[in-house]
CSV table of C-alpha atoms in Angstrom, one decimal:
chain,number,residue,atom,x,y,z
A,222,ARG,CA,0.0,0.0,0.0
A,223,CYS,CA,1.1,3.6,-0.6
A,224,GLY,CA,1.3,6.1,2.2
A,225,LEU,CA,3.0,6.7,5.5
A,226,ALA,CA,1.9,3.4,7.1
A,227,ALA,CA,5.3,2.7,8.5
A,228,VAL,CA,8.5,4.5,9.2
A,229,ARG,CA,12.0,3.0,9.1
A,230,SER,CA,14.8,4.7,11.0
A,231,TYR,CA,18.4,4.6,9.6
A,232,SER,CA,21.7,5.1,11.3
A,233,GLY,CA,22.0,8.5,9.8
A,234,GLY,CA,19.1,9.7,12.0
A,235,GLY,CA,16.8,10.3,9.0
A,236,ALA,CA,13.4,8.6,8.6
A,237,TYR,CA,11.8,7.6,5.3
A,238,PRO,CA,8.3,6.4,4.6
A,239,SER,CA,7.8,2.9,3.5
A,240,VAL,CA,6.3,3.3,0.1
A,241,SER,CA,5.6,0.6,-2.5
A,242,LEU,CA,7.9,0.5,-5.4
A,243,THR,CA,4.9,0.8,-7.7
A,244,CYS,CA,3.8,4.2,-6.3
A,245,PRO,CA,5.4,7.6,-6.6
A,246,LEU,CA,7.2,9.0,-3.6
A,247,PRO,CA,5.1,11.7,-1.8
A,248,GLY,CA,6.3,15.2,-2.2
A,249,VAL,CA,8.7,14.3,-5.1
A,250,PRO,CA,8.2,16.0,-8.5
A,251,LYS,CA,6.8,13.7,-11.2
A,252,ALA,CA,9.7,12.0,-13.1
A,253,VAL,CA,10.2,13.0,-16.8
A,254,PHE,CA,11.6,10.1,-18.8
A,255,ALA,CA,13.5,10.2,-22.0
A,256,ALA,CA,11.4,9.2,-25.0
A,257,ALA,CA,12.3,8.2,-28.5
A,258,GLU,CA,11.7,11.2,-30.8
A,259,GLY,CA,11.4,11.6,-34.5
A,260,ARG,CA,14.3,10.3,-36.6
A,261,GLU,CA,15.0,13.9,-37.7
A,262,ARG,CA,16.3,14.7,-34.2
A,263,PHE,CA,19.2,12.3,-34.7
A,264,GLU,CA,20.2,13.3,-38.3
A,265,THR,CA,23.3,15.4,-38.8
A,266,ARG,CA,22.3,19.0,-39.7
A,267,VAL,CA,24.5,21.1,-42.0
A,268,THR,CA,24.4,24.8,-42.7
A,269,VAL,CA,26.7,26.6,-45.1
A,270,LEU,CA,27.5,30.2,-44.2
A,271,GLU,CA,28.0,33.0,-46.7
A,272,ASN,CA,31.8,32.7,-46.6
A,273,GLY,CA,31.6,28.9,-47.4
A,274,LEU,CA,32.2,27.6,-43.9
A,275,ARG,CA,30.1,24.6,-43.1
A,276,VAL,CA,28.5,24.2,-39.7
A,277,ALA,CA,27.5,20.6,-38.8
A,278,SER,CA,25.9,19.4,-35.6
A,279,GLN,CA,24.6,16.1,-34.1
A,280,ASN,CA,22.3,15.9,-31.1
A,281,LYS,CA,23.4,13.7,-28.2
A,282,PHE,CA,22.0,13.5,-24.7
A,283,GLY,CA,24.3,14.8,-22.0
A,284,GLN,CA,25.6,17.9,-20.2
A,285,PHE,CA,28.9,18.0,-22.2
A,286,CYS,CA,29.6,18.8,-25.8
A,287,THR,CA,32.5,18.3,-28.2
A,288,VAL,CA,33.1,21.1,-30.7
A,289,GLY,CA,35.9,21.7,-33.1
A,290,ILE,CA,37.2,23.0,-36.4
A,291,LEU,CA,38.4,20.6,-39.1
A,292,VAL,CA,40.5,21.9,-41.9
A,293,ASN,CA,41.0,20.2,-45.3
A,294,SER,CA,44.8,20.4,-44.8
A,295,GLY,CA,47.6,18.0,-44.0
A,296,SER,CA,50.9,16.5,-45.0
A,297,ARG,CA,49.5,15.5,-48.4
A,298,HIS,CA,49.2,19.2,-49.3
A,299,GLU,CA,52.8,20.1,-48.6
A,300,ALA,CA,54.2,19.4,-52.1
A,301,LYS,CA,54.8,23.1,-52.8
A,302,TYR,CA,56.2,23.7,-49.3
A,303,LEU,CA,58.8,22.2,-46.9
A,304,SER,CA,57.7,18.9,-45.5
A,305,GLY,CA,56.7,19.1,-41.8
A,306,ILE,CA,54.5,22.2,-41.7
A,307,SER,CA,51.4,20.2,-40.6
A,308,HIS,CA,53.5,18.6,-37.8
A,309,PHE,CA,54.5,22.1,-36.7
A,310,LEU,CA,50.9,23.4,-36.7
A,311,GLU,CA,49.8,20.4,-34.6
A,312,LYS,CA,52.4,21.2,-32.0
A,313,LEU,CA,51.7,25.0,-32.1
A,314,ALA,CA,47.9,24.6,-31.6
A,315,PHE,CA,46.3,26.2,-28.5
A,316,SER,CA,49.3,28.4,-27.9
A,317,SER,CA,49.1,32.2,-27.5
A,318,THR,CA,46.6,34.0,-29.8
A,319,ALA,CA,45.3,37.6,-30.3
A,320,GLN,CA,43.0,37.2,-27.3
A,321,PHE,CA,44.9,34.7,-25.1
A,322,GLY,CA,48.4,35.6,-24.0
A,323,SER,CA,49.6,32.0,-23.4
A,324,LYS,CA,48.6,28.3,-23.4
A,325,ASP,CA,48.0,28.5,-19.7
A,326,GLU,CA,45.5,31.3,-20.2
A,327,ILE,CA,43.6,29.1,-22.7
A,328,LEU,CA,43.6,26.1,-20.3
A,329,LEU,CA,42.4,28.3,-17.4
A,330,THR,CA,39.5,29.6,-19.6
A,331,LEU,CA,38.5,26.0,-20.6
A,332,GLU,CA,38.8,24.9,-16.9
A,333,LYS,CA,35.9,27.2,-16.0
A,334,HIS,CA,33.7,25.0,-18.2
A,335,GLY,CA,35.3,21.7,-17.3
A,336,GLY,CA,36.9,21.7,-20.8
A,337,ILE,CA,39.9,20.0,-22.4
A,338,CYS,CA,41.5,20.6,-25.8
A,339,ASP,CA,43.4,18.7,-28.4
A,340,CYS,CA,44.8,19.1,-32.0
A,341,GLN,CA,45.6,16.3,-34.3
A,342,ALA,CA,47.1,16.5,-37.8
A,343,SER,CA,46.8,13.6,-40.3
A,344,ARG,CA,47.6,13.2,-43.9
A,345,ASP,CA,44.5,15.0,-45.1
A,346,THR,CA,43.0,16.8,-42.1
A,347,ILE,CA,44.0,19.1,-39.2
A,348,MET,CA,41.5,19.0,-36.3
A,349,TYR,CA,41.2,21.4,-33.4
A,350,ALA,CA,38.7,20.1,-30.8
A,351,VAL,CA,37.4,21.0,-27.4
A,352,SER,CA,35.2,19.0,-25.0
A,353,ALA,CA,33.4,21.2,-22.4
A,354,ASP,CA,30.1,21.9,-20.6
A,355,ALA,CA,27.5,22.8,-23.3
A,356,ARG,CA,26.7,26.0,-21.4
A,357,GLY,CA,30.1,27.4,-22.3
A,358,LEU,CA,29.5,27.0,-26.1
A,359,ASP,CA,30.0,30.7,-26.8
A,360,THR,CA,33.4,30.8,-25.0
A,361,VAL,CA,34.5,27.5,-26.7
A,362,VAL,CA,33.7,28.7,-30.3
A,363,ASN,CA,35.3,32.1,-29.6
A,364,LEU,CA,38.5,30.2,-28.4
A,365,LEU,CA,38.5,27.8,-31.4
A,366,ALA,CA,38.1,30.7,-33.9
A,367,ASP,CA,41.0,32.5,-32.2
A,368,VAL,CA,43.2,29.4,-32.1
A,369,ALA,CA,42.6,28.6,-35.8
A,370,LEU,CA,42.7,32.1,-37.3
A,371,GLN,CA,44.6,34.3,-34.9
A,372,PRO,CA,47.6,32.4,-33.6
A,373,ARG,CA,50.6,34.5,-32.6
A,374,LEU,CA,53.3,32.0,-33.6
A,375,SER,CA,55.9,33.8,-31.6
A,376,ASP,CA,59.6,33.0,-32.0
A,377,GLU,CA,59.7,31.4,-28.6
A,378,GLU,CA,56.8,29.1,-29.4
A,379,ILE,CA,58.3,28.1,-32.7
A,380,GLU,CA,61.7,27.3,-31.0
A,381,MET,CA,59.9,25.2,-28.3
A,382,THR,CA,58.1,23.4,-31.1
A,383,ARG,CA,61.4,22.6,-32.9
A,384,THR,CA,62.7,21.0,-29.7
A,385,ALA,CA,59.5,19.0,-29.1
A,386,ILE,CA,59.5,17.7,-32.7
A,387,ARG,CA,63.2,16.7,-32.5
A,388,PHE,CA,62.4,14.8,-29.3
A,389,GLU,CA,59.4,13.1,-30.9
A,390,LEU,CA,61.5,12.0,-33.9
A,391,GLU,CA,64.1,10.5,-31.6
A,392,ASP,CA,61.4,8.7,-29.6
A,393,LEU,CA,59.8,7.4,-32.8
A,394,ASN,CA,63.0,5.6,-33.7
A,395,MET,CA,63.7,4.2,-30.2
A,396,ARG,CA,60.3,2.9,-29.2
A,397,PRO,CA,59.7,-0.9,-29.2
A,398,ASP,CA,56.4,-0.6,-31.2
A,399,PRO,CA,57.5,0.3,-34.8
A,400,GLU,CA,53.9,0.6,-36.1
A,401,PRO,CA,53.9,4.4,-36.7
A,402,LEU,CA,57.3,4.2,-38.5
A,403,LEU,CA,56.1,1.3,-40.6
A,404,THR,CA,52.9,3.1,-41.5
A,405,GLU,CA,55.0,6.0,-42.8
A,406,MET,CA,57.2,3.7,-44.7
A,407,ILE,CA,54.4,1.7,-46.4
A,408,HIS,CA,52.7,5.0,-47.5
A,409,ALA,CA,56.0,6.2,-48.9
A,410,ALA,CA,56.4,3.0,-50.8
A,411,ALA,CA,52.8,2.9,-52.1
A,412,PHE,CA,52.6,6.6,-53.1
A,413,ARG,CA,56.2,7.5,-53.8
A,414,ASP,CA,56.8,11.3,-53.6
A,415,ASN,CA,53.1,12.3,-54.0
A,416,THR,CA,50.1,13.2,-51.8
A,417,VAL,CA,49.5,10.6,-49.0
A,418,GLY,CA,53.0,9.3,-49.6
A,419,LEU,CA,54.6,12.5,-48.3
A,420,ASN,CA,56.0,12.3,-44.8
A,421,ARG,CA,53.6,13.0,-42.0
A,422,PHE,CA,56.4,13.8,-39.6
A,423,CYS,CA,58.7,16.8,-40.0
A,424,PRO,CA,62.2,15.6,-41.3
A,425,VAL,CA,65.0,16.6,-38.9
A,426,GLU,CA,66.7,18.7,-41.6
A,427,ASN,CA,63.5,20.8,-41.9
A,428,THR,CA,63.0,21.7,-38.3
A,429,ASP,CA,65.3,24.8,-38.5
A,430,LYS,CA,63.9,25.9,-41.9
A,431,ILE,CA,60.3,26.3,-40.9
A,432,ASP,CA,59.5,29.8,-39.6
A,433,ARG,CA,56.6,32.1,-39.1
A,434,ASP,CA,56.7,33.5,-42.7
A,435,LEU,CA,56.5,30.0,-44.2
A,436,LEU,CA,53.7,29.0,-41.8
A,437,HIS,CA,51.7,32.1,-42.7
A,438,SER,CA,52.2,31.4,-46.4
A,439,TYR,CA,50.8,27.9,-46.0
A,440,LEU,CA,48.0,29.0,-43.8
A,441,ARG,CA,47.0,31.7,-46.3
A,442,SER,CA,46.5,28.9,-48.9
A,443,TYR,CA,44.8,26.3,-46.9
A,444,TYR,CA,43.0,27.9,-43.9
A,445,THR,CA,40.2,29.4,-45.9
A,446,PRO,CA,36.5,29.1,-44.8
A,447,ASP,CA,35.5,26.9,-47.8
A,448,ARG,CA,38.1,24.3,-46.6
A,449,MET,CA,36.7,24.3,-43.0
A,450,VAL,CA,34.0,22.6,-41.0
A,451,LEU,CA,32.8,23.7,-37.5
A,452,ALA,CA,31.4,20.5,-36.1
A,453,GLY,CA,29.6,20.0,-32.8
A,454,VAL,CA,28.1,17.1,-30.9
A,455,GLY,CA,25.7,17.6,-27.9
A,456,ILE,CA,24.5,21.1,-28.8
A,457,GLU,CA,21.6,22.7,-30.6
A,458,HIS,CA,22.3,23.4,-34.2
A,459,GLU,CA,20.8,26.9,-34.2
A,460,GLN,CA,23.0,27.9,-31.3
A,461,LEU,CA,26.1,26.6,-33.0
A,462,VAL,CA,25.3,28.5,-36.2
A,463,GLU,CA,24.8,31.7,-34.2
A,464,CYS,CA,28.2,31.3,-32.6
A,465,ALA,CA,29.8,30.5,-36.0
A,466,ARG,CA,28.3,33.7,-37.5
A,467,LYS,CA,29.5,35.7,-34.5
A,468,TYR,CA,33.1,34.5,-34.4
A,469,LEU,CA,33.9,32.9,-37.8
A,470,LEU,CA,32.1,35.1,-40.3
A,471,GLY,CA,33.9,38.2,-41.7
A,472,VAL,CA,37.0,37.6,-39.6
A,473,GLU,CA,40.3,38.5,-41.2
A,474,PRO,CA,43.0,36.0,-40.1
A,475,VAL,CA,46.3,37.1,-38.7
A,476,TRP,CA,48.2,36.1,-42.0
A,477,GLY,CA,46.0,38.5,-44.0
A,478,THR,CA,44.5,37.9,-47.5
A,479,GLY,CA,47.6,38.4,-49.6
A,480,GLN,CA,48.9,36.4,-52.5
A,481,SER,CA,48.9,32.6,-51.9
A,482,ARG,CA,50.7,29.8,-53.7
A,483,GLY,CA,47.4,28.1,-54.5
A,484,VAL,CA,46.0,24.9,-53.3
A,485,ASP,CA,47.6,21.6,-54.3
A,486,ARG,CA,44.8,19.5,-55.9
A,487,SER,CA,46.9,16.5,-56.9
A,488,VAL,CA,45.2,13.2,-57.0
A,489,ALA,CA,47.0,10.3,-55.3
A,490,GLN,CA,49.1,8.2,-57.8
A,491,TYR,CA,49.7,4.6,-56.6
A,492,THR,CA,53.3,3.5,-57.5
A,493,GLY,CA,54.0,0.5,-55.4
A,494,GLY,CA,57.6,-0.2,-54.5
A,495,ILE,CA,59.7,-1.0,-51.4
A,496,VAL,CA,61.2,1.0,-48.6
A,497,LYS,CA,63.8,-0.7,-46.4
A,498,VAL,CA,65.4,0.5,-43.2
A,499,GLU,CA,68.3,-1.7,-41.9
A,500,LYS,CA,68.2,-1.3,-38.1
A,501,ASP,CA,69.6,-3.2,-35.1
A,502,MET,CA,66.4,-4.2,-33.1
A,503,SER,CA,68.2,-6.3,-30.6
A,504,ASP,CA,68.1,-3.7,-27.8
A,505,VAL,CA,64.8,-1.9,-28.3
A,506,SER,CA,63.4,-3.2,-25.0
A,507,LEU,CA,66.0,-4.0,-22.3
A,508,GLY,CA,65.1,-5.1,-18.8
A,509,PRO,CA,64.0,-8.2,-16.9
A,510,THR,CA,61.6,-9.3,-19.7
A,511,PRO,CA,63.1,-7.9,-23.0
A,512,ILE,CA,61.3,-8.1,-26.3
A,513,PRO,CA,63.3,-10.5,-28.6
A,514,GLU,CA,64.9,-9.1,-31.7
A,515,LEU,CA,62.3,-8.9,-34.5
A,516,THR,CA,62.2,-8.0,-38.1
A,517,HIS,CA,59.0,-6.2,-39.2
A,518,ILE,CA,57.5,-6.5,-42.6
A,519,MET,CA,54.4,-4.7,-44.0
A,520,ILE,CA,53.0,-5.6,-47.4
A,521,GLY,CA,50.2,-3.5,-48.9
A,522,LEU,CA,48.1,-3.2,-52.0
A,523,GLU,CA,45.9,-0.3,-53.2
A,524,SER,CA,42.3,-0.6,-52.2
A,525,CYS,CA,39.9,2.3,-52.8
A,526,SER,CA,38.6,5.7,-51.7
A,527,PHE,CA,36.1,6.0,-48.8
A,528,LEU,CA,33.8,7.7,-51.3
A,529,GLU,CA,33.5,4.6,-53.5
A,530,ASP,CA,30.9,1.9,-53.2
A,531,ASP,CA,33.7,-0.7,-52.7
A,532,PHE,CA,34.8,0.9,-49.5
A,533,ILE,CA,32.3,-1.2,-47.5
A,534,PRO,CA,33.4,-4.6,-49.0
A,535,PHE,CA,37.1,-3.6,-48.3
A,536,ALA,CA,36.2,-2.7,-44.7
A,537,VAL,CA,34.5,-6.2,-44.3
A,538,LEU,CA,37.6,-7.9,-45.9
A,539,ASN,CA,39.9,-6.1,-43.4
A,540,MET,CA,37.7,-7.3,-40.5
A,541,MET,CA,37.7,-10.8,-42.0
A,542,MET,CA,41.5,-10.8,-42.1
A,543,GLY,CA,41.8,-9.3,-38.6
A,544,GLY,CA,44.8,-10.7,-36.7
A,545,GLY,CA,46.8,-9.2,-33.9
A,546,GLY,CA,49.9,-9.8,-31.9
A,547,SER,CA,51.0,-12.8,-29.9
A,548,PHE,CA,49.9,-10.9,-26.7
A,549,SER,CA,46.5,-9.8,-28.0
A,550,ALA,CA,43.8,-10.5,-25.4
A,551,GLY,CA,40.2,-11.5,-26.1
A,552,GLY,CA,37.9,-14.2,-27.3
A,553,PRO,CA,35.8,-14.8,-30.4
A,554,GLY,CA,34.4,-11.2,-30.3
A,555,LYS,CA,37.9,-9.8,-30.4
A,556,GLY,CA,38.9,-11.5,-33.7
A,557,MET,CA,40.3,-14.9,-32.6
A,558,PHE,CA,38.4,-16.5,-35.6
A,559,THR,CA,39.8,-14.1,-38.2
A,560,ARG,CA,42.0,-15.5,-40.9
A,561,LEU,CA,45.3,-14.1,-39.7
A,562,TYR,CA,44.7,-15.8,-36.3
A,563,LEU,CA,43.5,-19.1,-37.6
A,564,ASN,CA,45.9,-19.5,-40.6
A,565,VAL,CA,48.9,-17.6,-39.3
A,566,LEU,CA,49.3,-17.0,-35.6
A,567,ASN,CA,47.7,-20.3,-34.5
A,568,ARG,CA,49.8,-22.4,-37.0
A,569,HIS,CA,53.2,-20.6,-36.8
A,570,HIS,CA,54.1,-20.1,-33.1
A,571,TRP,CA,57.3,-18.2,-34.1
A,572,MET,CA,55.4,-15.3,-35.6
A,573,TYR,CA,54.9,-12.5,-33.1
A,574,ASN,CA,52.4,-10.4,-35.1
A,575,ALA,CA,50.1,-10.6,-38.1
A,576,THR,CA,47.6,-7.7,-38.3
A,577,SER,CA,45.6,-6.3,-41.2
A,578,TYR,CA,45.1,-2.5,-41.6
A,579,HIS,CA,43.0,-0.5,-44.0
A,580,HIS,CA,43.9,3.1,-44.6
A,581,SER,CA,41.4,5.0,-46.8
A,582,TYR,CA,41.4,8.6,-48.1
A,583,GLU,CA,39.3,10.8,-50.4
A,584,ASP,CA,41.0,9.5,-53.6
A,585,THR,CA,42.7,6.2,-52.7
A,586,GLY,CA,43.2,3.6,-50.1
A,587,LEU,CA,45.7,0.9,-48.9
A,588,LEU,CA,45.1,-2.5,-47.4
A,589,CYS,CA,48.1,-3.9,-45.7
A,590,ILE,CA,49.3,-6.7,-43.4
A,591,HIS,CA,52.0,-6.1,-40.7
A,592,ALA,CA,54.0,-9.2,-39.6
A,593,SER,CA,56.9,-9.7,-37.2
A,594,ALA,CA,59.2,-12.6,-36.6
A,595,ASP,CA,62.8,-13.5,-35.8
A,596,PRO,CA,65.2,-12.2,-38.5
A,597,LYS,CA,66.2,-15.8,-39.5
A,598,GLN,CA,62.6,-16.6,-40.4
A,599,VAL,CA,61.8,-13.5,-42.5
A,600,ARG,CA,61.8,-15.4,-45.8
A,601,GLU,CA,59.2,-17.8,-44.5
A,602,MET,CA,57.1,-15.0,-42.9
A,603,VAL,CA,56.9,-13.1,-46.2
A,604,GLU,CA,55.9,-16.3,-48.0
A,605,ILE,CA,53.1,-16.8,-45.5
A,606,ILE,CA,51.8,-13.2,-45.8
A,607,THR,CA,51.8,-13.3,-49.6
A,608,ARG,CA,49.9,-16.6,-49.4
A,609,GLU,CA,47.2,-14.9,-47.3
A,610,PHE,CA,46.9,-12.1,-49.9
A,611,ILE,CA,46.4,-14.7,-52.7
A,612,LEU,CA,43.9,-16.8,-50.6
A,613,MET,CA,41.7,-13.6,-50.2
A,614,ALA,CA,40.6,-14.2,-53.8
A,615,GLY,CA,39.5,-17.8,-53.0
A,616,ALA,CA,36.2,-19.0,-51.6
A,617,VAL,CA,34.6,-17.0,-48.7
A,618,GLY,CA,32.6,-19.0,-46.3
A,619,GLU,CA,29.1,-17.8,-45.4
A,620,VAL,CA,29.8,-18.2,-41.6
A,621,GLU,CA,33.1,-16.4,-41.9
A,622,LEU,CA,31.6,-13.5,-43.8
A,623,GLU,CA,28.6,-13.1,-41.5
A,624,ARG,CA,31.0,-13.1,-38.5
A,625,ALA,CA,33.1,-10.4,-40.1
A,626,LYS,CA,30.1,-8.3,-40.9
A,627,THR,CA,28.6,-8.6,-37.4
A,628,GLN,CA,32.0,-7.8,-35.9
A,629,LEU,CA,32.3,-4.7,-38.1
A,630,LYS,CA,28.8,-3.5,-37.2
A,631,SER,CA,29.6,-4.1,-33.5
A,632,MET,CA,32.8,-2.1,-33.7
A,633,LEU,CA,31.1,0.7,-35.5
A,634,MET,CA,28.3,1.0,-33.0
A,635,MET,CA,30.6,0.7,-30.0
A,636,ASN,CA,33.0,3.4,-31.2
A,637,LEU,CA,30.1,5.7,-31.9
A,638,GLU,CA,29.1,5.6,-28.2
A,639,SER,CA,31.9,8.0,-27.6
A,640,ARG,CA,31.0,11.7,-28.1
A,641,PRO,CA,34.5,12.7,-29.4
A,642,VAL,CA,34.4,9.8,-32.0
A,643,ILE,CA,31.0,11.0,-33.2
A,644,PHE,CA,32.4,14.5,-33.5
A,645,GLU,CA,35.3,13.3,-35.6
A,646,ASP,CA,33.0,11.2,-37.8
A,647,VAL,CA,30.6,14.1,-38.3
A,648,GLY,CA,33.4,16.5,-39.2
A,649,ARG,CA,35.3,14.2,-41.5
A,650,GLN,CA,32.2,13.1,-43.5
A,651,VAL,CA,30.9,16.7,-43.9
A,652,LEU,CA,34.4,17.9,-44.9
A,653,ALA,CA,34.6,15.3,-47.6
A,654,THR,CA,30.9,15.0,-48.8
A,655,ASN,CA,28.9,17.9,-47.2
A,656,THR,CA,26.7,15.3,-45.6
A,657,ARG,CA,26.9,12.3,-43.2
A,658,LYS,CA,25.8,8.7,-43.5
A,659,LEU,CA,24.2,7.7,-40.2
A,660,PRO,CA,25.2,4.4,-38.4
A,661,HIS,CA,22.0,2.5,-39.4
A,662,GLU,CA,22.7,3.4,-43.0
A,663,LEU,CA,26.3,2.1,-42.8
A,664,CYS,CA,25.0,-1.1,-41.0
A,665,ALA,CA,22.5,-1.7,-43.8
A,666,LEU,CA,25.3,-1.4,-46.4
A,667,ILE,CA,27.5,-3.8,-44.4
A,668,GLY,CA,24.7,-6.3,-44.3
A,669,GLN,CA,24.4,-6.2,-48.1
A,670,VAL,CA,28.0,-7.4,-48.7
A,671,LYS,CA,28.1,-10.8,-50.5
A,672,PRO,CA,31.0,-13.2,-51.1
A,673,THR,CA,31.0,-12.1,-54.7
A,674,ASP,CA,31.7,-8.5,-53.6
A,675,ILE,CA,34.7,-9.6,-51.6
A,676,LYS,CA,36.1,-11.6,-54.5
A,677,ARG,CA,35.6,-8.7,-56.9
A,678,VAL,CA,37.5,-6.2,-54.8
A,679,VAL,CA,40.3,-8.6,-54.1
A,680,THR,CA,40.7,-9.5,-57.8
A,681,LYS,CA,41.0,-5.7,-58.6
A,682,MET,CA,43.5,-5.2,-55.8
A,683,LEU,CA,45.8,-8.1,-56.8
A,684,HIS,CA,46.4,-6.6,-60.2
A,685,LYS,CA,48.5,-3.8,-58.6
A,686,LYS,CA,52.1,-3.8,-57.7
A,687,PRO,CA,52.7,-4.4,-54.0
A,688,ALA,CA,54.0,-1.8,-51.6
A,689,VAL,CA,56.5,-3.2,-49.1
A,690,ALA,CA,58.0,-1.7,-45.9
A,691,ALA,CA,60.8,-3.6,-44.1
A,692,LEU,CA,62.5,-2.7,-40.8
A,693,GLY,CA,65.2,-4.5,-38.9
A,694,ASP,CA,67.7,-7.2,-39.9
A,695,LEU,CA,66.9,-7.7,-43.5
A,696,THR,CA,69.6,-10.2,-44.5
A,697,ASP,CA,67.1,-12.9,-45.5
A,698,LEU,CA,64.5,-10.6,-47.0
A,699,PRO,CA,63.4,-11.8,-50.4
A,700,SER,CA,63.9,-9.3,-53.3
A,701,TYR,CA,61.0,-7.0,-54.3
A,702,GLU,CA,60.8,-8.9,-57.6
A,703,HIS,CA,60.2,-12.2,-55.8
A,704,ILE,CA,57.4,-10.7,-53.6
A,705,GLN,CA,55.8,-9.2,-56.7
A,706,ALA,CA,56.0,-12.5,-58.6
A,707,ALA,CA,54.6,-14.4,-55.6
A,708,LEU,CA,51.6,-12.0,-55.4
A,709,SER,CA,50.9,-12.5,-59.1
A,710,SER,CA,50.3,-16.2,-58.5
A,711,LYS,CA,46.5,-15.8,-58.6
A,712,ASP,CA,45.9,-19.6,-58.4
A,713,GLY,CA,47.5,-19.6,-55.0
A,714,ARG,CA,49.6,-22.8,-55.7
A,715,LEU,CA,52.0,-23.0,-52.7
A,716,PRO,CA,54.6,-25.2,-54.5
A,717,ARG,CA,55.3,-22.3,-56.9
A,718,LEU,CA,55.5,-19.9,-54.0
A,719,TYR,CA,57.9,-22.2,-52.3
A,720,ARG,CA,60.2,-22.3,-55.3
A,721,LEU,CA,60.1,-18.5,-55.6
A,722,PHE,CA,61.2,-17.9,-52.1
A,723,ARG,CA,63.8,-20.7,-52.1
């Protein structure tokens, strides 16, 4: 029964009425529960301002929001400039601006709204982002506009950035995990001296050559409103548009509107090839449990752009290959039934790593496999990896395909539970296509992938020259011609492969 029929005393001295769980508590306001609203509430809204700037927003329940500016600029656009400018801009982000005297002042301003900031530069995008209380949206957009368009780029900040980059480059060559270095090498091999093959990290010899004038020249060409998106997650669209008009419309950047060198609109040219770095890997991890000396190989083939219809089949293929390291944790849901686990890691105990990666850009893509083993077994390791590429063109089991599709959907939905990930997804899609495919649309496309789709994209991929990156003791590494000949064996006959590598 409801009411004050009985009273229970607690150790804290308070008394609470004994009320049935099916009745509302007396004196408490009526609860308001979240309800499913129309689908339009969850679609990404995009508004284009008069200066060409795109404003995109996505509703999401919660007190906090993630807002940022994405710029269609990155290392692939540095062909007319010194390599490493994007790396410098990433490190210089959220330093002193026209309004804020120092990085500390920016952080203190964000702290009032429980905010944090970050900048990330990739091959095709530079992203300035802030996560903060949604009530501080006006302050956040004002800060972002100032950081992107009014940086001071003082001599002291540039010198500190040079020091930070030199340290990062040293660390990159000393760290036990060579994946970032191998990723650079495979891109350099696949797209030699063009677009996404250009170095994402600033070369050591360029650190002293990059100054404020060069940075301003680059910013004048690429930091234009038509190449920017202001994206927000967890805020009302009209409020974000209002802030954009207030702080990003009609604002003259600090570098002025003088003559620019023009935007590099080069399309990626896949070349294939090999990049080798002989390196002593015997002492990368000393201590009580040192990592053994390993040679790392990455073999890749051109896939497709994320704008093409074949992008989804390639994503499913990458999930089907899966793989991981010898210390990867997890069960069936983590990829233990993927091909690189079943056919490689479970059968060849001496291999420490076999992992598939798919890099995709606006005009090209790269599907590659990274493998690690003892230097004496490099030849056999390369043979095994090339065999896996050839077997991709074989029969695809229905159970195997359904598992890969389900795992891809699961990973997509799990990643999109994070607000910063939704922000990046919104920003990147709108930057490239002016719109955004919602998760349920992508899941529907994944569900439509058939075995014939996998075979079609693999057949197209195997016609290309391979890209190879090799790091470590390369004494027993087969020649590039042998690797290319092995991958041209479309019938997958292992005896022929064996002869090629012996």
